[in-house]
PDB file of C-alpha atoms and ligand atoms in Angstrom:
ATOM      1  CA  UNK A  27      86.487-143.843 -90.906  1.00 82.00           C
ATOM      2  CA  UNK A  28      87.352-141.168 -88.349  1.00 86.00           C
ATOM      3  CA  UNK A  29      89.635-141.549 -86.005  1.00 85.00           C
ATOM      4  CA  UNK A  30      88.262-139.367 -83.328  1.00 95.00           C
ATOM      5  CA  UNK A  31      84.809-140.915 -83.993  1.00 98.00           C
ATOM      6  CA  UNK A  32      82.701-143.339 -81.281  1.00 98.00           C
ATOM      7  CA  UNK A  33      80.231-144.615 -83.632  1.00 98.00           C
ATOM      8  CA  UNK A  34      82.735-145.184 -86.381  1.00 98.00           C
ATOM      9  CA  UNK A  35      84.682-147.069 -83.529  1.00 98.00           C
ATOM     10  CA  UNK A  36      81.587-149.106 -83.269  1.00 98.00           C
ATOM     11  CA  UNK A  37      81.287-149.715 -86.761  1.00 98.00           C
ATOM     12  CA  UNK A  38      84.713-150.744 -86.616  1.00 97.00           C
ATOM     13  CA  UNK A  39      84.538-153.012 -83.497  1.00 98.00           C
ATOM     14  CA  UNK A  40      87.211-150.813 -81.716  1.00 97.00           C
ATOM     15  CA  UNK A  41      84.176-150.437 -78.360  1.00 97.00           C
ATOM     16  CA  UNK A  42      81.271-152.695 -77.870  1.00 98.00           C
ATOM     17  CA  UNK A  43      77.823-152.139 -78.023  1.00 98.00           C
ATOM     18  CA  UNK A  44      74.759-154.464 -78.832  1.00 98.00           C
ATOM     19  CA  UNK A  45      74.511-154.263 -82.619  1.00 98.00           C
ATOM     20  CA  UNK A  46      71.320-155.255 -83.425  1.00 98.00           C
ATOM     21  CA  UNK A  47      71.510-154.595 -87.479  1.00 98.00           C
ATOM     22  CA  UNK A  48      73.904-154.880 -90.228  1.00 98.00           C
ATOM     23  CA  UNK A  49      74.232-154.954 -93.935  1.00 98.00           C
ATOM     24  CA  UNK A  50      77.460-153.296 -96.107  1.00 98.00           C
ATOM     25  CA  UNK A  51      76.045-150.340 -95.061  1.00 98.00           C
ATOM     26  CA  UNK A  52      73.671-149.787 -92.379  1.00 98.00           C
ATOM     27  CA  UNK A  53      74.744-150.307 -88.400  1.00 98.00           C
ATOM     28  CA  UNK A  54      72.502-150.424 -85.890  1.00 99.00           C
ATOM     29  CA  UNK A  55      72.883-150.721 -82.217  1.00 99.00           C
ATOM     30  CA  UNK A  56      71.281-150.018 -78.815  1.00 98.00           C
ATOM     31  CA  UNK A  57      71.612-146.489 -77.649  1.00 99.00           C
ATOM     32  CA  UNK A  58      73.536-146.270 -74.496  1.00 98.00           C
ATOM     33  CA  UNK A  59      71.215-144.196 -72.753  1.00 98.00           C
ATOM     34  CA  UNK A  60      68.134-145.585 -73.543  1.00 98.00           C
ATOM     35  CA  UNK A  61      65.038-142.865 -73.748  1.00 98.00           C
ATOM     36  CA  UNK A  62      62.279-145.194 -74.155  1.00 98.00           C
ATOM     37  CA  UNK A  63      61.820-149.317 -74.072  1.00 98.00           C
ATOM     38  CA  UNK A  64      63.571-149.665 -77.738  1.00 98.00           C
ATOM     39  CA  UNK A  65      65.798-147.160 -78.510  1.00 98.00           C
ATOM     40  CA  UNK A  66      68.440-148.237 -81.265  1.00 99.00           C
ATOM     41  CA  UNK A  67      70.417-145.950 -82.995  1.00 99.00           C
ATOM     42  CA  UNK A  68      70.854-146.869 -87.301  1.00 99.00           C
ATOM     43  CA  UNK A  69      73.735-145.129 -88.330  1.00 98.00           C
ATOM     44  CA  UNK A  70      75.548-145.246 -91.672  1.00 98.00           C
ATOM     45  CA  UNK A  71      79.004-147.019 -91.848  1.00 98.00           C
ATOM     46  CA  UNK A  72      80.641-144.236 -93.598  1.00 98.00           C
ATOM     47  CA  UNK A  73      81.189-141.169 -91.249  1.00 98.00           C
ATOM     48  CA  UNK A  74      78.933-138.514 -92.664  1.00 98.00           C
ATOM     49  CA  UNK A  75      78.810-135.407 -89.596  1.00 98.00           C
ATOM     50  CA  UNK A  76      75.974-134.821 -89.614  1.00 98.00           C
ATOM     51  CA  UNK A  77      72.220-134.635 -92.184  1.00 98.00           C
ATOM     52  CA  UNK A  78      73.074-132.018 -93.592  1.00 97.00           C
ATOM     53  CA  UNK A  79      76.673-133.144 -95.043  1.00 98.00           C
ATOM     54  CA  UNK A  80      75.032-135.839 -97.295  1.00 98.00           C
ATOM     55  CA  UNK A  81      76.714-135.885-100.593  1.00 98.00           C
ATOM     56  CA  UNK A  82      74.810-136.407-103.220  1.00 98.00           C
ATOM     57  CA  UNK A  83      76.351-139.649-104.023  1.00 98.00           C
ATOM     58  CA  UNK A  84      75.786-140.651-100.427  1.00 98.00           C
ATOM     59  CA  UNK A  85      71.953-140.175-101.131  1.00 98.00           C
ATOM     60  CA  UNK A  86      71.436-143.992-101.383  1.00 98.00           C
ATOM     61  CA  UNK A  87      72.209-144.610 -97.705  1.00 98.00           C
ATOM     62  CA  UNK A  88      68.938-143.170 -96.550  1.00 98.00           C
ATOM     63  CA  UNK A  89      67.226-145.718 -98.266  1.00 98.00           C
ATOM     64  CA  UNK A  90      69.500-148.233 -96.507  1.00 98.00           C
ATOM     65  CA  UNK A  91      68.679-146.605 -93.434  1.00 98.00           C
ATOM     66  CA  UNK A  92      64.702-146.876 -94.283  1.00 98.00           C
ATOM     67  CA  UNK A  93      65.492-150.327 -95.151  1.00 98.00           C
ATOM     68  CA  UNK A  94      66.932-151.089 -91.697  1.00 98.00           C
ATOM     69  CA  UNK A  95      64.132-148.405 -89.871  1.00 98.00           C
ATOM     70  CA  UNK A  96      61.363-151.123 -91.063  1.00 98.00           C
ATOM     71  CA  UNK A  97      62.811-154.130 -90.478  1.00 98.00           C
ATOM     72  CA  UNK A  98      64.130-153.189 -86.728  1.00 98.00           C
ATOM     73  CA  UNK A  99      60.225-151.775 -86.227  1.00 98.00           C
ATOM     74  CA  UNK A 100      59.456-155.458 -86.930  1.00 98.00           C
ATOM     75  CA  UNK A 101      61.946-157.394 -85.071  1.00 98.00           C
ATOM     76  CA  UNK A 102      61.320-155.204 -81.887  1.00 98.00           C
ATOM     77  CA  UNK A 103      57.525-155.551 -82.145  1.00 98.00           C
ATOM     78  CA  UNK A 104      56.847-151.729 -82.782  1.00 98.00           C
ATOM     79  CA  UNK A 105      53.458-152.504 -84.736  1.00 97.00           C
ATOM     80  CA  UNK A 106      51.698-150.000 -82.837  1.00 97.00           C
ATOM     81  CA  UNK A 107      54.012-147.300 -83.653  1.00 98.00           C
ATOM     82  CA  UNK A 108      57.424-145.573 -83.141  1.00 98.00           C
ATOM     83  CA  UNK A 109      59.604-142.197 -83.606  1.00 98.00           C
ATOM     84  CA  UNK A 110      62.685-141.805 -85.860  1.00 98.00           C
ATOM     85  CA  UNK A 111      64.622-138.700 -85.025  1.00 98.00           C
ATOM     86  CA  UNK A 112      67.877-137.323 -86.144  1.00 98.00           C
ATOM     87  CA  UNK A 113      68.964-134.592 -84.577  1.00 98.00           C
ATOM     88  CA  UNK A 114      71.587-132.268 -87.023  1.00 98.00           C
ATOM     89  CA  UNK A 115      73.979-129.645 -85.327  1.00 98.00           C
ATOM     90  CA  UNK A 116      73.789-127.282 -82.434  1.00 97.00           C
ATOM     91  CA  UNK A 117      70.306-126.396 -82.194  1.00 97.00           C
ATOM     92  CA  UNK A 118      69.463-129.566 -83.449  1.00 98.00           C
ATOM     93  CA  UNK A 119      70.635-131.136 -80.278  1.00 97.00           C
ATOM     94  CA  UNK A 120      73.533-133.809 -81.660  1.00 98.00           C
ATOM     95  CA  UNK A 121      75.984-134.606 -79.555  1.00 98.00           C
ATOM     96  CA  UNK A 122      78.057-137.070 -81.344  1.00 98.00           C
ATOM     97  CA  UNK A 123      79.059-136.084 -84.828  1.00 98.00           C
ATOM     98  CA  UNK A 124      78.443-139.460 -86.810  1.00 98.00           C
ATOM     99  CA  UNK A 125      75.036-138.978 -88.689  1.00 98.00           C
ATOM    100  CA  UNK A 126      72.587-141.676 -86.619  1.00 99.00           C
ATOM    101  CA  UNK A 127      68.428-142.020 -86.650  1.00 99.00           C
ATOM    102  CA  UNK A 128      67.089-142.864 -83.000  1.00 98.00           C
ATOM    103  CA  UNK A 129      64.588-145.082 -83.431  1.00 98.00           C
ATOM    104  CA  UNK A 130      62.372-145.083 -80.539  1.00 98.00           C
ATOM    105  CA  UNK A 131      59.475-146.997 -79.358  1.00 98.00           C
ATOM    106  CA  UNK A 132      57.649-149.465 -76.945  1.00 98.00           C
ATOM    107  CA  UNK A 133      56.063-146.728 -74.880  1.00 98.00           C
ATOM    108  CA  UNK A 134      53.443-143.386 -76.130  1.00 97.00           C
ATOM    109  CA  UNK A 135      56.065-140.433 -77.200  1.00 97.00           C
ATOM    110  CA  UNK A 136      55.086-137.007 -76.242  1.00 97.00           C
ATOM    111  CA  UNK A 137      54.787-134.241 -78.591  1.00 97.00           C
ATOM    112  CA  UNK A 138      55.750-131.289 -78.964  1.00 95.00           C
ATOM    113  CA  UNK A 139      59.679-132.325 -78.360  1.00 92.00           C
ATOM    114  CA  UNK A 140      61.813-130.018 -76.054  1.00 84.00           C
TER     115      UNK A 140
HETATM  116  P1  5GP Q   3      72.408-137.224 -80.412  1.00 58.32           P
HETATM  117  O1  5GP Q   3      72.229-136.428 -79.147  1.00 58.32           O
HETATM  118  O2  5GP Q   3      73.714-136.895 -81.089  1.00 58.32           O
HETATM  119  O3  5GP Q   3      71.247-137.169 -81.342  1.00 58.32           O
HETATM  120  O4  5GP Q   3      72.459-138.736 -79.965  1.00 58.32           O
HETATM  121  C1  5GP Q   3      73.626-139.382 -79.573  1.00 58.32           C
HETATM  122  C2  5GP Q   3      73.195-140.639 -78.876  1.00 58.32           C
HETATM  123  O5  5GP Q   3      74.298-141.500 -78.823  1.00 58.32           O
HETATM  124  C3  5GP Q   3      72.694-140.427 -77.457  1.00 58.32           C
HETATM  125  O6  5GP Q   3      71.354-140.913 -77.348  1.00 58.32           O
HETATM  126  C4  5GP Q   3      73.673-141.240 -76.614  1.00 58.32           C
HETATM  127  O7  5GP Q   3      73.032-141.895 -75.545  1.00 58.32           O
HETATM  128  C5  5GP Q   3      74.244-142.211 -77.614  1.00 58.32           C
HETATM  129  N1  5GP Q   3      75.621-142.616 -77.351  1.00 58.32           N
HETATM  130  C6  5GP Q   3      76.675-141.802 -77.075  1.00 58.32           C
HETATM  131  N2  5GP Q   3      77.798-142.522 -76.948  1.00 58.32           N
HETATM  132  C7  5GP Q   3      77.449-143.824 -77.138  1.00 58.32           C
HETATM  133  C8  5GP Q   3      78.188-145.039 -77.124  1.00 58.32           C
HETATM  134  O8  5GP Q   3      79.409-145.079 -76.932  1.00 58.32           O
HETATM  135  N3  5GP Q   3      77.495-146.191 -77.352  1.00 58.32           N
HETATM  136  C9  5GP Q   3      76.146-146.180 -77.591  1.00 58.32           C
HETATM  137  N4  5GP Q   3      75.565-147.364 -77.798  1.00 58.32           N
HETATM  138  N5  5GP Q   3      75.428-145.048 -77.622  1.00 58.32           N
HETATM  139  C10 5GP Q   3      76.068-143.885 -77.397  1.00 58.32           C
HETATM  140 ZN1   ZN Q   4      82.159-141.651 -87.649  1.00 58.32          ZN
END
C-alpha cells in the first residue's frame, strides 16, 4: 500500500466509506461525490497510479475488476444500462492517483463527455 494514498486507506480501513464489493482483490465503494444515482468506484487493492502503470503481471486484475463491474450492474439494478470510466493522468481528468473504474448509472448519461 501507499502511504500517502486515500483509496489504499480505504482498502485498508484507515477512513470509511460504504464498500459495497470485495473479493482478495477487487474494492468497491460509493463515490463520495456522487455524479449520477449509482456511482461506485471498483478499484484494485494493490496501488497501481494510474491505467497506464499496469504491469504485465498485474493484467489479471482487470478481469477482477470486470468480474466485480457485472455483478455491481446487477445488485444495483442497472439492467437498462450504465457507464464505466477510468480516467488516466492529467488530461485524462484523475484526481486521485489509485487506479479506480466509476461505474455509473440509474439515470441517461450524456455523450460526448467534457
Ligand atoms: P477521478 O477524478 O480521479 O477519476 O475520480 C476520483 C473520484 O474519487 C471522484 O469521483 C471523487 O468524488 C472520489 N473520491 C475522492 N476522495 C474520496 C474519498 O475519500 N472517498 C470516496 N468514497 N470517494 C472519493
Ligand atoms: Zn493506493
Amino acid at each position: 500500500m501507499a502511504r500517502d494514498c486515500i483509496f489504499c486507506k480505504i482498502v485498508e480501513r484507515e477512513i470509511p466509506a460504504e464498500i459495497v464489493y470485495e473479493t482478495e482483490d477487487v474494492l468497491a465503494f460509493t463515490d463520495a461525490n456522487p455524479q449520477a444515482p449509482v456511482h461506485i468506484l471498483v478499484i484494485p487493492k494493490a496501488h497501481i497510479p494510474d491505467f497506464n502503470s499496469i504491469e504485465q503481471e498485474q493484467l489479471y486484475l482487470l478481469s477482477s475488476v470486470g468480474a466485480a463491474i457485472q455483478e455491481l450492474a446487477n445488485k444495483f439494478s442497472l439492467a437498462d444500462g450504465y457507464r464505466v470510466v477510468n480516467n488516466c493522468g492529467e488530461n485524462g481528468g484523475q484526481t486521485v492517483a489509485h487506479i479506480h473504474f466509476h461505474l455509473l448509472g440509474g439515470r441517461k448519461l450524456g455523450w460526448p463527455p467534457g
